[in-house]
CSV table of C-alpha atoms in Angstrom, one decimal:
chain,number,residue,atom,x,y,z
Y,1,MET,CA,106.0,81.0,112.6
Y,2,GLN,CA,105.7,84.2,114.4
Y,3,GLN,CA,106.8,86.1,111.3
Y,4,GLU,CA,103.9,84.2,109.0
Y,5,ARG,CA,101.6,85.4,111.7
Y,6,ARG,CA,102.7,88.7,111.6
Y,7,TRP,CA,102.4,89.4,108.3
Y,8,VAL,CA,99.1,87.7,107.6
Y,9,TYR,CA,97.5,89.9,110.3
Y,10,ALA,CA,98.9,93.0,108.8
Y,11,ALA,CA,98.3,92.2,105.4
Y,12,CYS,CA,94.6,91.5,106.0
Y,13,THR,CA,93.8,94.1,108.4
Y,14,ILE,CA,95.5,96.6,105.9
Y,15,ARG,CA,93.3,95.9,103.3
Y,16,LEU,CA,90.2,95.2,105.8
Y,17,ILE,CA,86.7,97.3,104.8
Y,18,PRO,CA,83.5,96.8,106.4
Y,19,ASP,CA,80.4,95.7,103.6
Y,20,GLN,CA,82.9,94.6,101.1
Y,21,PRO,CA,81.9,90.9,99.5
Y,22,GLY,CA,84.4,88.8,101.6
Y,23,CYS,CA,85.4,90.9,104.5
Y,24,GLU,CA,83.9,88.6,107.2
Y,25,ALA,CA,86.8,85.6,106.1
Y,26,VAL,CA,89.5,88.6,106.0
Y,27,PHE,CA,88.4,89.3,109.5
Y,28,ASP,CA,88.4,86.1,111.0
Y,29,GLN,CA,92.1,85.5,109.0
Y,30,ALA,CA,93.2,88.6,110.5
Y,31,LEU,CA,92.2,88.0,113.9
Y,32,THR,CA,93.2,84.3,114.5
Y,33,ASN,CA,96.9,85.1,113.1
Y,34,GLY,CA,97.0,88.4,115.0
Y,35,LEU,CA,95.8,86.3,118.4
Y,36,ALA,CA,97.9,83.5,118.2
Y,37,ALA,CA,100.7,85.6,117.9
Y,38,ILE,CA,100.2,87.5,121.1
Y,39,VAL,CA,99.3,84.4,122.8
Y,40,ALA,CA,102.3,82.4,121.3
Y,41,ALA,CA,104.1,85.6,122.7
Y,42,GLU,CA,102.7,85.6,126.1
Y,43,TRP,CA,102.3,81.9,127.0
Y,44,PRO,CA,104.1,79.8,124.6
Y,45,GLY,CA,102.3,76.7,123.5
Y,46,ALA,CA,99.1,78.1,124.6
Y,47,GLU,CA,98.5,78.8,120.9
Y,48,VAL,CA,97.6,75.1,120.1
Y,49,ASP,CA,95.6,72.4,121.4
Y,50,GLY,CA,96.8,69.0,122.5
Y,51,LYS,CA,97.0,67.7,118.6
Y,52,GLY,CA,99.2,70.9,118.1
Y,53,ARG,CA,96.7,72.6,116.3
Y,54,VAL,CA,96.1,76.5,116.9
Y,55,HIS,CA,93.2,76.9,118.7
Y,56,SER,CA,90.5,79.1,116.8
Y,57,ALA,CA,89.9,83.2,117.3
Y,58,ALA,CA,87.1,82.6,120.0
Y,59,GLN,CA,89.0,80.0,122.2
Y,60,LEU,CA,92.4,82.3,121.3
Y,61,LEU,CA,90.3,84.8,123.2
Y,62,THR,CA,88.9,83.1,126.0
Y,63,ILE,CA,92.7,81.9,126.7
Y,64,ILE,CA,93.3,86.1,127.0
Y,65,ALA,CA,90.3,86.5,129.1
Y,66,GLU,CA,91.2,83.9,131.5
Y,67,ARG,CA,95.0,85.1,132.2
Y,68,THR,CA,94.6,88.4,132.2
Y,69,PRO,CA,93.1,90.9,134.2
Y,70,GLN,CA,89.8,93.1,132.7
Y,71,GLU,CA,89.3,96.5,133.2
Y,72,GLY,CA,85.8,97.0,135.1
Y,73,GLN,CA,82.8,95.7,133.4
Y,74,THR,CA,84.2,96.9,129.9
Y,75,GLY,CA,85.1,93.6,128.5
Y,76,VAL,CA,88.7,95.2,128.0
Y,77,HIS,CA,91.7,93.0,129.2
Y,78,ALA,CA,95.0,94.2,129.4
Y,79,ILE,CA,98.8,92.6,129.0
Y,80,PRO,CA,101.3,95.0,130.6
Y,81,ASP,CA,104.5,95.5,128.2
Y,82,PRO,CA,108.0,95.2,129.3
Y,83,ASP,CA,108.7,98.3,127.7
Y,84,PRO,CA,105.7,100.7,128.2
Y,85,GLU,CA,107.8,103.8,126.4
Y,86,CYS,CA,108.4,101.8,123.0
Y,87,THR,CA,104.8,100.7,123.3
Y,88,LYS,CA,103.7,104.6,123.8
Y,89,GLU,CA,105.8,105.3,120.7
Y,90,TYR,CA,104.3,102.7,118.6
Y,91,ALA,CA,100.9,104.0,119.2
Y,92,ARG,CA,101.5,107.3,118.3
Y,93,LEU,CA,102.8,106.1,115.0
Y,94,ILE,CA,99.9,104.3,114.1
Y,95,GLY,CA,97.7,106.6,115.7
Y,96,GLY,CA,95.9,104.7,118.5
Y,97,PRO,CA,95.4,105.3,122.0
Y,98,GLY,CA,98.8,106.4,123.1
Y,99,ASP,CA,98.4,109.5,121.7
Y,100,ASP,CA,96.4,110.8,124.7
Y,101,SER,CA,97.2,108.4,127.6
Y,102,ASP,CA,99.8,106.7,129.5
Y,103,LEU,CA,99.6,103.6,127.6
Y,104,MET,CA,101.7,101.2,129.3
Y,105,GLU,CA,99.8,97.8,127.8
Y,106,THR,CA,98.1,95.9,125.1
Y,107,ARG,CA,94.0,96.4,126.0
Y,108,ILE,CA,92.6,94.0,124.4
Y,109,ASP,CA,88.7,94.3,123.8
Y,110,VAL,CA,87.6,91.1,124.0
Y,111,ALA,CA,83.7,91.9,124.1
Y,112,THR,CA,83.8,93.6,120.7
Y,113,LEU,CA,86.4,90.9,119.1
Y,114,ARG,CA,83.7,88.1,120.5
Y,115,ASP,CA,81.0,90.0,118.8
Y,116,GLY,CA,82.8,90.2,115.7
Y,117,ILE,CA,82.9,86.5,115.5
Y,118,ALA,CA,79.7,86.2,116.0
Y,119,GLN,CA,78.6,88.3,113.4
Y,120,THR,CA,81.1,87.3,110.9
Y,121,GLN,CA,81.2,83.3,111.6
Y,122,ALA,CA,77.0,83.9,110.8
Y,123,VAL,CA,77.6,84.8,107.4
Y,124,ARG,CA,80.6,82.7,106.9
Y,125,HIS,CA,78.6,79.4,107.9
Y,126,ALA,CA,75.3,80.5,106.3
Y,127,ARG,CA,73.5,80.8,109.5
Y,128,GLY,CA,72.2,83.7,108.8
Y,129,ALA,CA,72.5,87.8,108.6
Y,130,GLY,CA,75.8,89.3,110.4
Y,131,ARG,CA,77.7,92.7,109.6
Y,132,LEU,CA,80.9,93.4,110.4
Y,133,GLU,CA,81.4,96.8,111.9
Y,134,GLU,CA,84.2,99.6,112.1
Y,135,ARG,CA,84.3,99.1,115.7
Y,136,HIS,CA,85.4,95.6,115.3
Y,137,VAL,CA,88.0,96.6,112.6
Y,138,GLU,CA,89.2,99.1,115.2
Y,139,ALA,CA,89.5,96.4,118.0
Y,140,LEU,CA,91.4,94.2,115.6
Y,141,ARG,CA,93.7,97.1,114.7
Y,142,VAL,CA,94.6,97.8,118.3
Y,143,LEU,CA,96.2,94.4,118.5
Y,144,ASP,CA,99.1,95.9,117.0
Y,145,ILE,CA,100.2,97.5,120.2
Y,146,HIS,CA,101.6,94.1,121.1
Y,147,GLU,CA,105.1,93.3,120.7
Y,148,SER,CA,104.4,90.2,118.8
Y,149,LEU,CA,103.0,92.1,115.9
Y,150,ARG,CA,103.6,95.8,115.6
Y,151,SER,CA,103.4,95.2,111.5
Y,152,LEU,CA,100.6,97.7,110.5
Y,153,SER,CA,102.7,100.9,110.1
Y,154,SER,CA,105.2,98.7,107.9
Y,155,GLU,CA,102.6,96.7,106.0
Y,156,GLU,CA,101.0,100.3,105.3
Y,157,ALA,CA,103.7,101.8,104.0
Y,158,ASP,CA,104.6,99.0,101.5
Y,159,ARG,CA,100.8,99.0,100.4
Y,160,VAL,CA,101.5,102.5,99.7
Y,161,TRP,CA,104.6,102.5,97.3
Y,162,ASN,CA,102.7,99.3,95.8
Y,163,GLN,CA,100.0,101.2,94.9
Y,164,ALA,CA,102.4,104.4,93.6
Y,165,ARG,CA,104.0,102.2,91.4
Y,166,GLU,CA,101.1,100.6,89.9
Y,167,ASP,CA,99.5,104.6,89.4
Y,168,ASP,CA,102.9,105.4,87.9
Y,169,ARG,CA,102.8,102.6,85.2
Y,170,ALA,CA,99.6,103.0,84.0
Y,171,SER,CA,100.1,107.0,83.9
Y,172,ILE,CA,103.1,106.2,81.9
Y,173,LEU,CA,101.2,103.8,79.5
Y,174,ARG,CA,98.2,106.3,79.1
Y,175,ALA,CA,100.8,109.2,78.2
Y,176,VAL,CA,102.7,106.9,75.8
Y,177,ALA,CA,99.2,106.1,74.4
Y,178,HIS,CA,98.4,109.8,74.0
Y,179,LEU,CA,101.5,110.6,72.2
Y,180,ASP,CA,100.9,108.0,69.6
Y,181,LEU,CA,97.4,109.3,68.8
Y,182,ILE,CA,98.6,113.3,68.6
Y,183,GLY,CA,101.8,112.4,66.9
Y,184,GLU,CA,105.5,113.7,67.4
Y,185,ASP,CA,104.9,116.7,65.6
Y,186,VAL,CA,101.9,117.9,67.0
Y,187,ALA,CA,103.3,117.2,70.7
Y,188,ALA,CA,106.4,119.7,69.7
Y,189,GLN,CA,103.9,122.5,68.5
Y,190,ARG,CA,102.0,122.1,71.7
Y,191,ALA,CA,105.3,122.4,73.7
Y,192,THR,CA,106.4,126.0,72.4
Y,193,ASP,CA,103.0,127.1,73.0
Y,194,VAL,CA,102.4,125.9,76.7
Y,195,ASP,CA,102.6,128.5,79.2
Y,196,ASN,CA,103.4,127.5,83.1
Y,197,PRO,CA,100.6,127.8,85.4
Y,198,ASN,CA,102.8,127.2,88.1
Y,199,ALA,CA,105.8,129.6,87.0
Y,200,TYR,CA,107.7,130.9,90.2
Y,201,HIS,CA,107.1,134.8,91.2
Y,202,PRO,CA,108.4,136.2,94.2
Y,203,LYS,CA,105.2,137.9,95.3
Y,204,ARG,CA,102.3,135.8,93.4
Y,205,ASN,CA,103.9,132.6,93.4
Y,206,PRO,CA,107.0,132.2,95.4
Y,207,ASP,CA,106.5,128.4,95.9
Y,208,GLY,CA,106.6,127.7,92.0
Y,209,HIS,CA,108.6,126.0,89.8
Y,210,ASP,CA,110.2,126.4,86.2
Y,211,LEU,CA,109.1,123.9,83.4
Y,212,GLU,CA,111.3,120.9,83.3
Y,213,GLU,CA,111.9,117.4,81.0
Y,214,CYS,CA,109.1,115.2,81.5
Y,215,PRO,CA,110.4,111.8,81.7
Y,216,VAL,CA,108.0,110.4,79.2
Y,217,CYS,CA,107.8,112.6,76.1
Y,218,GLY,CA,111.5,114.3,76.6
Y,219,LEU,CA,109.6,117.9,76.0
Y,220,ASP,CA,110.2,120.5,78.5
Y,221,THR,CA,106.8,120.5,79.6
Y,222,PHE,CA,106.4,118.8,83.0
Y,223,CYS,CA,104.7,121.3,85.4
Y,224,VAL,CA,106.1,120.7,88.7
Y,225,GLN,CA,103.6,121.4,91.6
Y,226,GLY,CA,105.5,120.4,95.0
Y,227,ILE,CA,108.7,119.3,96.2
Y,228,ASP,CA,109.5,115.7,97.7
Y,229,ASP,CA,110.0,115.2,101.2
Y,230,TYR,CA,113.6,114.7,101.1
Y,231,GLY,CA,114.3,117.9,99.1
Y,232,TYR,CA,116.3,116.5,96.1
Y,233,GLY,CA,114.2,118.3,93.4
Y,234,PHE,CA,111.7,114.9,92.3
Y,235,GLY,CA,108.6,117.0,91.8
Y,236,PRO,CA,105.4,115.5,91.5
Y,237,GLY,CA,103.1,117.0,88.9
Y,238,GLN,CA,101.7,117.0,85.0
Y,239,CYS,CA,103.0,117.2,81.6
Y,240,LEU,CA,101.4,119.5,79.9
Y,241,VAL,CA,101.7,117.8,76.6
Y,242,CYS,CA,101.3,114.1,77.0
Y,243,THR,CA,99.6,114.5,80.4
Y,244,TYR,CA,102.2,111.8,82.6
Y,245,THR,CA,101.5,112.5,86.1
Y,246,ARG,CA,103.7,111.8,89.0
Y,247,SER,CA,102.3,111.5,92.3
Y,248,ARG,CA,103.8,113.0,95.3
Y,249,ASP,CA,104.1,109.3,96.7
Y,250,THR,CA,106.3,108.2,93.4
Y,251,ALA,CA,108.4,111.7,93.7
Y,252,ASP,CA,108.9,110.5,97.4
Y,253,GLU,CA,110.0,107.0,96.4
Y,254,MET,CA,112.4,108.5,93.5
Y,255,ALA,CA,114.1,110.7,96.2
Y,256,LEU,CA,114.4,107.9,98.7
Y,257,ASP,CA,116.4,105.6,96.1
Y,258,PHE,CA,118.3,108.5,95.3
Y,259,HIS,CA,119.0,108.8,98.6
Y,260,ILE,CA,120.3,105.3,99.3
Y,261,THR,CA,121.8,105.3,96.1
Y,262,ARG,CA,124.1,108.3,97.6
Y,263,LEU,CA,125.1,106.9,100.8
Y,264,SER,CA,125.7,103.4,99.0
Y,265,ALA,CA,128.3,105.5,96.6
Y,266,LYS,CA,129.8,107.0,100.1
Y,267,ASP,CA,130.6,103.8,101.3
């Protein structure tokens, strides 16, 4: 159950954008699952009522507020972490408050999250106007510092990879359609006429590359515009004939797959 809560929290939070239709329901879903995971980890069984039903987000915030100290009158409640160094490292990973503080706890902005609930519930239940704000989303994201969650970074990585795959498939389809339109003879002729705009030159362009074979049209017209982060030579770029475009994310994924294959072969 905790794993499911972590996933729902992360999947919803990553995709949450204020002012988008339905963002209020996504916020509520992310918040309830995130808070339920935290309360269940800190005080097992407190996340459910006498009938075994998980409390609402508002009720979970009350439980946290009653059982944790408040930082002055800020409305922020702190949950100490048994491994503060791990907390700080994860906070740095996701760009959280650990970048410039001695973070040793999860700081839950109960006041801001309660306001977020009030704003979103008004819209969800047709009780009038309400507006989800960036401060509500930020307070939601900070929950990820707690050891029961820590899932935003991996979910974001998965989202980037999935988007890269979709973009690459779309680029391949566009390139194939372009080739069908101009025909093989025209494509071959264009290949003989292309100039490499990113050609290597020791002074003018020391980071340049030779044209490579395009994975779609098979012509030596793929203009490389960089190199993958692993250094295996899978460069992002664009074909000067069929227009196929390979993003840096796609190049990095190809390099990672190649790296894993190499390691597997050694085993």
